[in-house]
Amino acid sequence: ETGVTQTPRHLVMGMTNKKSLKCEQHLGHNAMYWYKQSAKKPLELMFVYNFKEQTENNSVPSRFSPECPNSSHLFLHLHTLQPEDSALYLCASSQAQYGSGNKNIQYFGAGTRLSVL
Amino acid sequence: GQNIDQPTEMTATEGAIVQINCTYQTSGFNGLFWYQQHAGEAPTFLSYNVLDGLEEKGRFSSFLSRSKGYSYLLLKELQMKDSASYLCAVRDMNRDDKIIFGKGTRLHILP
């Protein structure tokens, strides 16, 4: 148990569906992240929220829409996805403090395995 | 730009020692992380290096040489449960302290 919970663990959806992924962290952190993990590719950072404000959008297609209502919850809204979007979607959180000496270690959830048909 | 290289797969024997190497190129190095990820589970933090040298934590140690852009993760007294992917990641201060991950090394432990 890492303190970061993701639901659902598995999701199968058609290209016309709309679904949402949920992430909740119980660590009191101030930053949350969405990553995409595809086979044989490195973890790809999608979105970053610091203090509920989106600070990073890594050229992600608009069919992925993040939402961060408070510092403990993060959502990823999905609509009209493509088969190539099938992947493991990981959420992470950290206590972000900038400057030297801060490790800013990210703690990950177990992920949502998404299959787009 | 950034580039992180680590072997795709390695195999070792239970009870032995294995070293997983990672090389990186980054414009604003600000720390290197190692994570362990079992299949279907969350990546879990193993170690952090920001200064040159060796950091030891039980059976696991991590080494960093900033001048060479090189790190390794050393696993001693291997156990079957150490079969997992090991992710090397580098933080770049010139990119808002973003953490960039390598593709990971899948380690297989044989009895």
Coordinates of C-alpha atoms in Angstrom, one line a residue:
Chain A
E1 CA 0.0 0.0 0.0
T2 CA 1.6 3.2 -1.2
G3 CA -1.0 5.7 0.0
V4 CA -2.1 6.4 -3.5
T5 CA -5.3 4.6 -4.7
Q6 CA -6.5 4.4 -8.2
T7 CA -9.9 3.2 -9.5
P8 CA -10.8 1.3 -11.5
R9 CA -7.9 -1.1 -11.8
H10 CA -9.1 -2.3 -15.2
L11 CA -11.2 -0.6 -17.8
V12 CA -12.4 -1.7 -21.3
M13 CA -14.1 1.0 -23.4
G14 CA -15.2 1.6 -26.9
M15 CA -13.9 4.5 -28.9
T16 CA -17.2 6.4 -28.5
N17 CA -17.5 5.9 -24.7
K18 CA -16.8 8.5 -22.0
K19 CA -15.2 7.3 -18.8
S20 CA -13.1 8.7 -15.9
L21 CA -10.1 7.5 -14.0
K22 CA -9.9 8.4 -10.3
C23 CA -6.9 8.8 -8.1
E24 CA -6.8 9.6 -4.4
Q25 CA -3.8 10.2 -2.2
H26 CA -3.7 9.9 1.6
L27 CA -0.2 11.2 2.1
G28 CA -0.9 14.9 2.5
H29 CA 1.0 15.8 -0.6
N30 CA 0.6 19.0 -2.6
A31 CA 1.4 17.7 -6.1
M32 CA -0.2 15.0 -8.3
Y33 CA 0.7 13.5 -11.6
W34 CA -0.7 11.4 -14.4
Y35 CA 1.6 9.1 -16.3
K36 CA 1.1 6.8 -19.3
Q37 CA 3.0 3.5 -19.3
S38 CA 3.0 1.6 -22.6
A39 CA 4.8 -1.7 -23.4
K40 CA 8.5 -1.2 -24.2
K41 CA 8.3 2.6 -23.6
P42 CA 9.3 4.7 -20.7
L43 CA 6.8 6.2 -18.3
E44 CA 5.4 9.3 -20.1
L45 CA 4.4 12.3 -18.0
M46 CA 1.0 13.6 -19.1
F47 CA -0.1 16.2 -16.5
V48 CA 1.1 17.8 -13.3
Y49 CA -0.9 19.6 -10.7
N50 CA 0.9 21.7 -8.0
F51 CA -1.4 23.1 -5.3
K52 CA -4.4 22.1 -7.5
E53 CA -3.1 24.2 -10.4
Q54 CA -2.1 22.5 -13.6
T55 CA 1.5 23.3 -14.3
E56 CA 2.3 20.8 -17.0
N57 CA 0.4 19.5 -20.1
N58 CA 2.9 17.4 -22.0
S59 CA 1.3 17.9 -25.5
V60 CA -1.4 15.4 -24.5
P61 CA -4.4 15.1 -27.0
S62 CA -7.6 16.9 -25.9
R63 CA -9.4 13.6 -25.6
F64 CA -7.7 13.3 -22.2
S65 CA -9.0 15.9 -19.8
P66 CA -7.6 16.2 -16.2
E67 CA -9.4 17.5 -13.2
C68 CA -8.0 18.3 -9.7
P69 CA -10.8 19.4 -7.4
N70 CA -8.6 19.4 -4.3
S71 CA -5.0 18.4 -3.3
S72 CA -6.1 14.8 -2.5
H73 CA -8.1 13.9 -5.7
L74 CA -7.2 13.7 -9.3
F75 CA -9.3 12.6 -12.3
L76 CA -8.6 11.8 -15.9
H77 CA -11.7 12.2 -18.1
L78 CA -11.5 10.1 -21.3
H79 CA -13.6 10.5 -24.4
T80 CA -13.4 9.3 -28.0
L81 CA -10.2 7.4 -27.3
Q82 CA -8.2 5.5 -29.9
P83 CA -6.9 2.0 -29.7
E84 CA -3.3 3.3 -29.4
D85 CA -4.4 4.9 -26.1
S86 CA -4.5 1.4 -24.5
A87 CA -1.9 1.5 -21.8
L88 CA -1.4 1.5 -18.0
Y89 CA -2.3 4.9 -16.6
L90 CA -0.4 5.7 -13.4
C91 CA -1.1 8.4 -10.8
A92 CA 1.5 9.7 -8.5
S93 CA 1.8 12.3 -5.7
S94 CA 4.7 14.1 -4.0
Q95 CA 5.5 16.9 -1.6
A96 CA 6.8 19.4 -4.1
Q97 CA 9.3 21.8 -2.7
Y98 CA 11.7 23.5 -5.1
G99 CA 15.4 24.1 -4.3
S100 CA 18.4 22.1 -3.3
G101 CA 18.1 19.3 -0.8
N102 CA 14.5 18.4 -1.6
K103 CA 14.1 14.9 -3.0
N104 CA 10.5 15.4 -4.2
I105 CA 10.0 11.6 -4.2
Q106 CA 6.9 10.5 -6.2
Y107 CA 4.7 7.8 -4.8
F108 CA 2.7 5.9 -7.3
G109 CA -0.7 4.2 -7.4
A110 CA -1.1 0.7 -8.9
G111 CA -2.5 2.1 -12.1
T112 CA -5.6 1.6 -14.3
R113 CA -5.1 -0.9 -17.1
L114 CA -7.1 0.6 -20.0
S115 CA -8.1 -1.2 -23.2
V116 CA -9.7 0.7 -26.0
L117 CA -11.6 -1.4 -28.5
Chain B
G1 CA 17.4 17.0 -24.6
Q2 CA 17.5 14.0 -22.3
N3 CA 18.4 10.4 -22.8
I4 CA 18.3 7.6 -20.2
D5 CA 19.7 4.2 -21.1
Q6 CA 19.5 1.0 -19.2
P7 CA 19.5 -2.7 -20.3
T8 CA 16.1 -4.1 -21.3
E9 CA 16.5 -7.4 -19.5
M10 CA 18.8 -9.2 -17.1
T11 CA 18.9 -12.6 -15.5
A12 CA 20.6 -13.6 -12.2
T13 CA 20.5 -16.5 -9.8
E14 CA 19.0 -16.5 -6.3
G15 CA 21.5 -15.6 -3.7
A16 CA 23.8 -13.9 -6.2
I17 CA 24.6 -10.2 -6.8
V18 CA 23.5 -8.2 -9.8
Q19 CA 24.3 -4.7 -11.0
I20 CA 21.9 -2.7 -13.2
N21 CA 23.5 0.2 -15.0
C22 CA 22.0 3.4 -16.1
T23 CA 23.5 6.2 -18.2
Y24 CA 21.9 9.6 -18.7
Q25 CA 22.4 12.8 -20.6
T26 CA 20.7 15.9 -19.2
S27 CA 21.2 19.6 -19.2
G28 CA 20.3 20.3 -15.6
F29 CA 20.9 17.2 -13.4
N30 CA 19.2 17.5 -10.1
G31 CA 19.0 14.0 -8.7
L32 CA 18.6 10.3 -9.8
F33 CA 16.0 7.9 -8.6
W34 CA 15.6 4.1 -8.8
Y35 CA 12.2 2.5 -8.6
Q36 CA 11.1 -1.1 -8.5
Q37 CA 7.9 -2.2 -10.3
H38 CA 6.4 -5.7 -10.0
A39 CA 4.1 -6.7 -12.8
G40 CA 0.7 -5.1 -12.3
E41 CA 1.8 -3.1 -9.3
A42 CA 2.8 0.5 -8.5
P43 CA 6.4 1.6 -9.0
T44 CA 7.9 1.9 -5.5
F45 CA 10.8 4.2 -4.5
L46 CA 14.1 2.5 -3.8
S47 CA 16.8 5.1 -3.7
Y48 CA 17.9 8.7 -4.5
N49 CA 21.3 10.0 -5.4
V50 CA 22.2 13.6 -6.0
L51 CA 25.9 13.6 -4.9
D52 CA 28.6 11.3 -6.2
G53 CA 29.1 8.1 -4.3
L54 CA 27.3 5.1 -3.0
E55 CA 24.1 5.0 -1.0
E56 CA 23.4 1.8 0.8
K57 CA 20.1 0.6 2.1
G58 CA 20.0 -3.0 3.2
R59 CA 20.5 -5.4 0.3
F60 CA 20.2 -2.6 -2.2
S61 CA 22.8 0.1 -3.0
S62 CA 22.9 2.8 -5.6
F63 CA 25.9 4.6 -7.0
L64 CA 26.2 7.9 -8.9
S65 CA 29.0 9.5 -10.9
R66 CA 27.8 12.9 -12.2
S67 CA 30.8 13.5 -14.3
K68 CA 30.2 10.3 -16.2
G69 CA 26.4 10.5 -16.3
Y70 CA 26.3 7.1 -14.8
S71 CA 24.5 5.2 -12.0
Y72 CA 24.1 1.7 -11.0
L73 CA 21.7 -0.2 -8.7
L74 CA 23.4 -3.1 -6.9
L75 CA 21.2 -5.9 -5.5
K76 CA 22.8 -8.4 -3.1
E77 CA 21.7 -11.8 -1.8
L78 CA 19.0 -12.0 -4.5
Q79 CA 15.6 -13.4 -3.6
M80 CA 12.9 -14.6 -6.0
K81 CA 10.7 -11.6 -5.0
D82 CA 13.4 -9.3 -6.5
S83 CA 12.1 -10.4 -9.9
A84 CA 10.7 -7.1 -11.2
S85 CA 11.4 -4.1 -13.5
Y86 CA 13.8 -1.5 -12.2
L87 CA 13.3 2.0 -13.4
C88 CA 16.1 4.7 -13.5
A89 CA 14.8 8.3 -13.5
V90 CA 16.5 11.6 -13.6
R91 CA 15.3 15.0 -12.5
D92 CA 16.1 18.0 -14.6
M93 CA 16.2 21.5 -13.0
N94 CA 16.1 23.1 -16.4
R95 CA 12.7 21.5 -17.0
D96 CA 10.9 22.6 -13.9
D97 CA 12.4 19.7 -12.0
K98 CA 10.5 17.2 -14.1
I99 CA 11.5 13.6 -13.6
I100 CA 12.3 11.6 -16.7
F101 CA 12.1 7.8 -16.6
G102 CA 14.1 5.3 -18.5
K103 CA 12.4 2.3 -20.1
G104 CA 13.3 0.0 -17.2
T105 CA 15.3 -3.2 -16.8
R106 CA 13.3 -6.4 -16.3
L107 CA 15.2 -8.6 -13.9
H108 CA 14.6 -12.3 -13.9
I109 CA 15.7 -14.4 -10.9
L110 CA 16.4 -18.0 -11.4
P111 CA 16.3 -20.6 -8.5

